[in-house]
Coordinates of C-alpha atoms in Angstrom, one line a residue:
Chain A
M45 CA 26.3 -11.5 64.4
A46 CA 24.2 -12.4 67.3
A47 CA 26.9 -10.6 69.6
R48 CA 26.8 -7.6 67.5
L49 CA 23.2 -7.3 67.6
L50 CA 23.4 -7.9 71.4
W51 CA 25.7 -5.2 71.6
A52 CA 24.0 -2.4 69.5
S53 CA 20.7 -3.3 71.3
R54 CA 22.7 -2.3 74.5
V55 CA 24.3 0.7 73.1
A56 CA 20.6 1.5 72.0
S57 CA 19.3 1.3 75.4
Y58 CA 21.9 3.2 76.9
L59 CA 21.4 6.0 74.6
R60 CA 17.9 5.6 75.3
I61 CA 17.0 5.0 71.4
S62 CA 14.5 2.6 70.4
T63 CA 14.7 1.1 66.6
F64 CA 11.9 -0.1 64.8
P65 CA 11.6 -3.8 64.0
R66 CA 12.7 -3.3 60.5
G67 CA 15.9 -1.6 61.9
F68 CA 15.5 2.0 60.5
A69 CA 14.0 5.1 61.4
S70 CA 14.7 5.8 65.1
V71 CA 12.9 7.5 68.0
V72 CA 14.3 8.6 71.3
K73 CA 12.8 8.2 74.8
D74 CA 11.8 11.3 76.5
L75 CA 10.9 13.2 73.8
K76 CA 7.4 13.8 72.5
Y77 CA 6.1 13.9 69.2
A78 CA 3.6 15.1 66.9
D79 CA 1.7 13.3 64.0
T80 CA 3.3 15.6 61.4
H81 CA 6.8 14.1 62.6
E82 CA 8.3 16.7 64.6
W83 CA 9.8 16.2 68.0
V84 CA 10.1 18.4 71.2
K85 CA 12.6 18.3 74.1
V86 CA 11.2 20.1 77.3
D87 CA 13.2 21.7 79.8
G88 CA 11.0 23.7 82.2
T89 CA 9.3 26.1 79.9
S90 CA 11.6 25.9 77.0
A91 CA 11.0 23.3 74.2
T92 CA 13.5 22.6 71.5
V93 CA 12.0 21.4 68.3
G94 CA 13.2 19.3 65.3
I95 CA 11.9 16.8 62.8
T96 CA 12.1 13.2 63.3
D97 CA 14.4 10.5 61.8
H98 CA 11.3 9.0 60.1
A99 CA 10.7 12.4 58.6
Q100 CA 14.2 13.2 57.3
D101 CA 14.5 9.6 55.9
H102 CA 11.3 10.2 53.7
L103 CA 12.1 13.6 52.7
G104 CA 15.8 13.0 51.3
D105 CA 18.6 15.2 51.6
V106 CA 17.9 18.3 52.9
V107 CA 19.5 21.3 51.2
Y108 CA 17.9 24.1 52.7
V109 CA 15.9 25.3 55.9
E110 CA 13.7 28.1 55.9
L111 CA 14.1 29.3 59.6
P112 CA 11.7 31.7 61.2
E113 CA 12.8 35.1 63.0
V114 CA 13.6 35.1 66.6
G115 CA 10.5 36.7 68.5
T116 CA 8.1 35.2 66.1
N117 CA 5.0 33.3 67.5
V118 CA 4.2 29.7 66.8
T119 CA 1.0 28.0 67.3
Q120 CA 0.7 24.4 67.9
G121 CA 0.2 22.4 64.7
K122 CA 0.6 25.5 62.5
N123 CA 3.6 25.6 60.0
F124 CA 6.2 27.9 60.8
G125 CA 9.3 27.2 58.5
A126 CA 10.3 24.7 55.9
V127 CA 12.7 22.3 54.6
E128 CA 13.8 21.7 51.3
S129 CA 14.8 18.1 50.0
V130 CA 14.9 16.9 46.3
K131 CA 12.6 19.4 44.5
A132 CA 10.3 19.8 47.5
T133 CA 9.6 22.5 49.9
S134 CA 7.9 20.8 53.1
D135 CA 6.3 22.5 55.9
I136 CA 7.6 22.3 59.7
N137 CA 4.7 22.5 62.1
S138 CA 5.3 23.7 65.6
P139 CA 4.3 20.6 68.3
V140 CA 3.9 23.6 70.8
S141 CA 2.8 27.4 70.9
G142 CA 5.0 30.0 72.1
E143 CA 7.6 32.5 71.2
V144 CA 10.8 31.5 69.2
V145 CA 13.8 32.3 71.3
E146 CA 16.4 31.0 69.3
V147 CA 16.9 29.2 66.0
N148 CA 19.7 26.9 64.7
T149 CA 21.7 29.1 62.4
E150 CA 23.9 26.2 61.9
L151 CA 21.5 25.0 59.4
N152 CA 22.0 27.8 57.1
S153 CA 25.4 26.5 56.2
S154 CA 25.1 23.0 56.8
P155 CA 21.2 22.0 56.2
G156 CA 22.3 18.3 56.2
L157 CA 22.6 18.3 59.9
V158 CA 18.8 17.6 59.7
N159 CA 19.5 14.4 58.0
A160 CA 22.5 13.5 59.9
S161 CA 21.8 14.3 63.4
A162 CA 17.9 14.7 63.6
Y163 CA 17.5 14.6 67.2
D164 CA 20.5 16.6 68.1
D165 CA 22.7 18.9 66.0
G166 CA 19.8 19.2 63.6
W167 CA 17.5 20.8 65.9
I168 CA 15.7 23.9 64.4
I169 CA 13.9 26.2 66.9
K170 CA 13.8 26.9 70.7
V171 CA 10.4 28.0 71.9
K172 CA 9.3 29.7 75.3
M173 CA 6.1 27.7 75.7
S174 CA 2.8 29.6 76.3
D175 CA 1.0 26.5 77.4
A176 CA 2.6 23.4 78.5
G177 CA -0.6 21.7 78.8
E178 CA -0.4 21.1 75.0
L179 CA 2.3 18.7 75.6
D180 CA -0.5 16.3 76.7
S181 CA -1.8 16.0 73.0
L182 CA 1.4 14.9 71.8
M183 CA 2.7 11.2 71.4
D184 CA 5.4 9.5 73.6
S185 CA 8.2 7.7 71.7
D186 CA 6.3 4.2 71.9
R187 CA 3.2 5.7 70.6
Y188 CA 4.9 7.7 67.8
A189 CA 6.8 4.3 66.9
K190 CA 3.7 2.5 66.2
F191 CA 2.2 5.5 64.6
C192 CA 4.9 5.6 62.1
E193 CA 4.6 1.7 61.5
E194 CA 0.7 2.1 61.0
E195 CA 1.5 5.1 58.5
D196 CA 4.1 3.3 56.3
A197 CA 2.0 0.1 56.5
K198 CA -0.9 1.9 54.9
H199 CA 0.9 2.7 51.9
Chain B
M96 CA -12.4 14.8 59.5
I97 CA -12.6 16.6 56.5
L98 CA -15.1 15.2 54.2
H99 CA -14.0 15.2 50.4
R100 CA -16.1 15.5 47.3
V101 CA -16.4 12.2 45.4
R102 CA -18.2 11.6 41.9
D103 CA -18.6 8.1 40.5
G104 CA -16.3 6.7 43.2
L105 CA -13.5 9.0 42.3
P106 CA -12.3 12.3 43.9
L107 CA -13.5 15.7 42.5
M108 CA -10.7 17.6 40.8
N109 CA -11.3 21.1 39.7
L110 CA -9.6 21.8 36.1
V111 CA -8.6 25.3 35.4
S112 CA -7.5 25.9 31.9
L113 CA -5.6 29.1 31.4
R114 CA -3.7 30.7 28.3
A115 CA -0.6 33.1 28.5
V116 CA -1.5 34.0 32.2
P117 CA 1.8 35.5 33.8
I118 CA 3.8 33.1 35.6
L119 CA 3.5 35.3 38.9
Q120 CA -0.1 35.1 38.9
Q121 CA -0.1 31.4 38.2
L122 CA 2.3 30.8 41.3
H123 CA 0.1 33.0 43.5
L124 CA -2.9 31.1 42.5
E125 CA -1.4 27.8 43.1
E126 CA -0.2 29.0 46.6
R127 CA -3.9 30.4 47.6
L128 CA -5.3 27.0 46.3
L129 CA -2.8 25.3 48.5
R130 CA -3.3 26.8 51.6
S131 CA -6.9 28.0 51.3
S132 CA -8.8 25.5 49.6
S133 CA -9.7 22.0 50.6
D134 CA -10.5 20.8 46.9
N135 CA -8.2 19.1 44.6
W136 CA -7.1 21.3 41.4
C137 CA -5.3 20.9 38.0
I138 CA -4.2 24.3 36.7
I139 CA -3.1 24.2 33.0
N140 CA -1.5 27.6 31.7
D141 CA -0.8 27.0 28.0
G142 CA 2.5 29.4 27.8
T143 CA 3.0 32.5 29.7
N144 CA 2.9 35.9 28.3
R145 CA 6.8 37.0 28.2
P146 CA 10.1 35.3 29.4
N147 CA 10.6 35.2 33.0
I148 CA 13.3 33.5 35.0
V149 CA 11.8 31.2 37.9
M150 CA 13.9 30.2 40.8
G151 CA 13.2 27.6 43.5
I152 CA 12.8 28.9 47.2
S153 CA 16.4 28.6 47.9
G154 CA 17.9 30.1 44.7
R155 CA 20.6 32.6 45.0
P156 CA 20.7 34.8 41.8
S157 CA 24.6 35.0 41.7
E158 CA 24.8 31.3 41.4
L159 CA 22.1 30.5 39.2
I160 CA 21.6 33.2 36.6
D161 CA 24.1 35.6 34.4
L162 CA 23.3 38.6 36.1
K163 CA 24.9 41.2 33.9
S164 CA 22.6 40.1 30.8
V165 CA 19.7 39.5 33.0
L166 CA 20.2 43.4 34.2
R167 CA 20.9 44.3 30.9
D168 CA 17.8 43.0 29.1
R169 CA 15.8 43.6 32.1
V170 CA 14.5 39.9 32.4
P171 CA 12.0 39.7 35.3
V172 CA 13.2 36.9 38.1
I173 CA 10.8 35.4 40.2
R174 CA 11.7 33.0 43.6
R175 CA 8.7 30.7 43.8
F176 CA 7.3 28.9 46.8
S177 CA 8.4 25.2 46.0
G178 CA 11.8 23.9 46.0
G179 CA 13.9 22.8 43.0
G180 CA 16.0 24.5 40.3
T181 CA 15.7 27.5 38.0
V182 CA 13.9 27.6 34.6
I183 CA 13.4 30.5 32.1
V184 CA 9.8 30.3 30.8
D185 CA 7.9 31.6 27.9
D186 CA 5.2 31.3 25.4
G187 CA 6.7 28.1 24.6
T188 CA 6.3 26.6 28.0
I189 CA 3.1 24.5 29.0
F190 CA 2.6 24.6 32.8
V191 CA 0.6 21.8 34.5
T192 CA 0.1 21.6 38.3
F193 CA -1.8 19.4 40.5
I194 CA -2.8 20.5 44.0
C195 CA -4.2 17.7 45.8
N196 CA -5.3 16.6 49.4
K197 CA -3.0 14.0 50.9
D198 CA -5.2 11.2 50.8
A199 CA -6.8 12.0 47.3
I200 CA -4.8 9.1 45.9
P201 CA -5.2 5.6 47.7
G202 CA -1.7 4.4 49.0
L203 CA 0.2 7.6 47.9
Q204 CA 2.6 8.9 50.8
P205 CA 2.8 12.7 50.7
Y206 CA 6.7 12.9 50.3
P207 CA 8.9 14.0 47.5
H208 CA 9.8 10.5 45.8
P209 CA 6.2 8.9 45.9
L210 CA 4.8 12.2 44.4
M211 CA 7.4 12.1 41.6
S212 CA 6.9 8.5 40.9
W213 CA 3.1 8.8 40.8
T214 CA 3.2 11.9 38.5
G215 CA 5.9 10.2 36.4
Q216 CA 3.9 7.2 35.7
L217 CA 0.8 9.6 34.6
Y218 CA 3.0 11.3 32.3
K219 CA 4.3 8.0 31.1
D220 CA 0.8 7.1 30.2
V221 CA 0.2 10.6 28.5
L222 CA 3.2 10.4 26.3
H223 CA 2.8 6.5 25.3
G224 CA 3.7 6.1 21.7
F225 CA 5.4 9.5 21.5
G226 CA 8.9 9.1 22.6
D227 CA 11.0 7.1 25.0
F228 CA 9.7 9.0 28.3
H229 CA 11.6 8.5 31.5
L230 CA 11.5 9.6 34.8
Q231 CA 15.3 10.8 35.1
E232 CA 16.1 11.3 38.6
N233 CA 13.5 14.2 39.1
D234 CA 13.2 15.4 35.8
Y235 CA 11.0 14.2 32.8
A236 CA 13.1 13.1 30.0
I237 CA 12.8 11.6 26.5
G238 CA 15.8 9.3 26.3
S239 CA 18.5 11.2 28.3
R240 CA 17.2 14.8 27.3
K241 CA 14.9 16.8 29.7
F242 CA 11.7 18.1 28.6
G243 CA 10.0 18.9 32.0
G244 CA 11.1 20.1 35.1
N245 CA 9.4 19.7 38.3
A246 CA 8.8 21.1 41.8
Q247 CA 6.7 20.4 44.6
S248 CA 5.5 22.2 47.8
I249 CA 3.9 19.9 50.7
T250 CA 2.0 20.8 53.6
K251 CA 0.2 19.3 56.6
N252 CA -2.9 18.0 54.4
R253 CA -2.0 18.8 51.0
W254 CA 0.6 19.0 48.2
V255 CA 1.4 20.6 44.9
H256 CA 3.4 19.2 42.1
H257 CA 4.2 21.6 39.2
T258 CA 5.7 21.3 36.0
S259 CA 7.0 23.4 33.3
F260 CA 7.1 21.7 30.0
L261 CA 9.4 22.6 27.3
W262 CA 6.9 22.5 24.3
D263 CA 9.6 24.7 22.6
Y264 CA 12.2 27.4 23.8
D265 CA 14.5 29.8 22.5
I266 CA 18.2 28.8 23.0
K267 CA 19.2 32.5 23.5
N268 CA 16.8 32.5 26.5
M269 CA 18.7 29.5 27.9
E270 CA 22.0 31.5 27.9
Y271 CA 20.6 33.6 31.0
L272 CA 20.9 30.5 32.9
K273 CA 24.3 29.2 34.1
I274 CA 24.9 25.6 34.6
P275 CA 23.8 24.9 38.0
S276 CA 26.5 23.4 40.4
R277 CA 23.7 21.1 42.1
A278 CA 22.7 19.1 38.8
P279 CA 21.5 15.6 38.5
K280 CA 24.1 13.1 37.5
Y281 CA 22.4 12.0 34.2
R282 CA 23.2 15.9 33.1
S283 CA 27.0 14.8 32.8
A284 CA 27.9 18.7 32.6
R285 CA 26.1 18.9 29.4
P286 CA 25.4 22.5 28.4
H287 CA 21.6 23.5 27.6
V288 CA 21.6 22.8 24.2
E289 CA 22.7 19.1 24.6
F290 CA 21.0 18.5 27.7
L291 CA 17.3 19.9 26.6
C292 CA 14.9 18.8 24.0
R293 CA 11.5 20.2 22.5
M294 CA 8.3 18.5 23.0
T295 CA 7.4 19.9 19.6
E296 CA 9.7 17.2 18.1
Y297 CA 7.9 14.4 19.5
V298 CA 4.1 15.4 20.1
P299 CA 1.8 16.3 17.2
S300 CA 0.4 19.4 19.1
R301 CA 0.1 21.4 22.2
S302 CA -3.7 20.3 22.3
T303 CA -2.8 16.7 22.0
F304 CA -0.6 16.9 25.2
I305 CA -3.1 18.9 26.9
E306 CA -6.1 16.5 26.2
R307 CA -4.2 13.5 26.8
T308 CA -3.1 14.9 30.3
I309 CA -6.8 15.6 31.2
A310 CA -7.8 12.4 30.2
S311 CA -5.2 10.5 32.2
L312 CA -6.1 12.5 35.0
G313 CA -9.8 11.1 34.5
N314 CA -8.4 7.8 35.7
H315 CA -7.9 9.0 38.9
F316 CA -10.3 11.8 39.4
S317 CA -13.7 13.0 38.4
V318 CA -12.6 16.1 36.5
K319 CA -14.8 19.1 36.5
P320 CA -14.0 22.2 34.4
I321 CA -13.8 25.5 36.4
H322 CA -13.9 29.0 34.7
Q323 CA -10.8 30.8 35.4
D324 CA -12.9 34.0 36.4
R325 CA -14.0 31.9 39.6
V326 CA -10.5 31.5 40.7
I327 CA -8.2 34.3 39.2
D328 CA -7.8 37.1 41.3
P329 CA -4.6 39.1 40.9
S330 CA -5.5 41.4 43.8
N331 CA -5.3 38.6 46.1
T332 CA -2.0 37.8 47.3
L333 CA -2.8 36.3 50.6
H334 CA -0.6 33.2 51.1
S335 CA 2.0 34.6 48.4
S336 CA 5.4 34.0 49.0
S337 CA 6.3 33.8 45.5
K338 CA 8.1 37.2 44.8
L339 CA 9.6 39.1 41.9
L340 CA 13.0 40.0 42.7
T341 CA 13.5 44.0 42.6
R342 CA 16.1 45.5 40.3
Q343 CA 17.9 46.5 43.5
E344 CA 18.3 43.1 44.8
L345 CA 19.7 42.0 41.5
E346 CA 22.0 44.7 41.3
E347 CA 23.1 44.4 44.8
A348 CA 23.8 40.5 44.0
Y349 CA 25.8 41.8 40.9
S350 CA 27.9 44.1 43.0
S351 CA 28.7 41.5 45.4
L352 CA 29.5 38.9 42.6
C353 CA 31.9 41.3 41.2
E354 CA 33.5 42.1 44.7
K355 CA 34.0 38.5 45.3
L356 CA 35.5 37.9 41.9
H357 CA 37.5 41.0 42.0
I358 CA 36.2 42.4 38.9
A359 CA 34.8 45.7 38.0
A360 CA 30.7 45.9 38.1
I361 CA 29.6 47.3 34.5
S362 CA 26.7 49.3 34.8
V363 CA 23.9 47.9 33.1

């Protein structure tokens, strides 16, 4: 058992994944996070956006994703789309401002990718950022992990 | 920080009581209050003016409704802003909607399951003594028969939970709805007539249910009645994504379905 835990922690370290002390809801280092539980991966002026493992875990099985049109402008903190899970639509809010240059059309036929691969194949939109300075207001992985713990502890 | 209004230590909730308001108008009101108000609201609409089919945000008509009969009988079909399944509503339906700030109920997380659980407990109190009430998966049921369908919409700081209660229904209307492929396990493939029940068989009157709902809300909120003239504005469709499907959309869905099934589309 101890050897398996050691192996798991080495794999997590290699993949740059942190797990919470309770062992669920992962975060990925090098991403930035919004307090509305979206993540952003930055590459120059391009930003890939999705929802976090914490969000998909709390929302339940995603059955539909409402995607914006390519060319839409998004604003930091404002909703640009929605996911449907259980009987609820839940807003997805953009962590950055800019223009949507690509949407993940795979989600039309496989919305469950948001649950199964929240940080990878479950990405939702790509944005050409208009203000990279906005990233300073987002959380890093450690701060986001702590934020989630505090939020869950309040309830 | 937004300061929310409080009275007697409880957050304020505005109560709007309606009678036979068209369901599309009710949905527009709900979205407007969700997106542009910072107050808590309860909307009760006792019946709606005519039968309407209401699908959730991702509803596909060809999968959920009997298009031929819907087109023939010109039944309005609405796609609403919240998630969830398809209902047919009429004057036998009682609608109750809660629109709240995310911190209105201490300790309640604004996610689907906690909201469903909290409202389930509220209605358990409302219906105490009238029947074996259960929150069955995401439906309100007496025993294993559904009498209330739920849906939600959750934004950054607020949430809506709305329910259509089957006070009474016409079984002929249920024939417009197909048995959905995405159904709760407890349905066990039962047809509508074996899956649903009528509240009128369990609760003495509509007003009993409505009054007890308001009383139960009073345990969590300081409820303040607001006259509908202060909120109803049919011309204001700002923030309204709930839409009546056009006849053309329904006809196109019917034609595509017939093509897919290799059958001739009968002109309706």
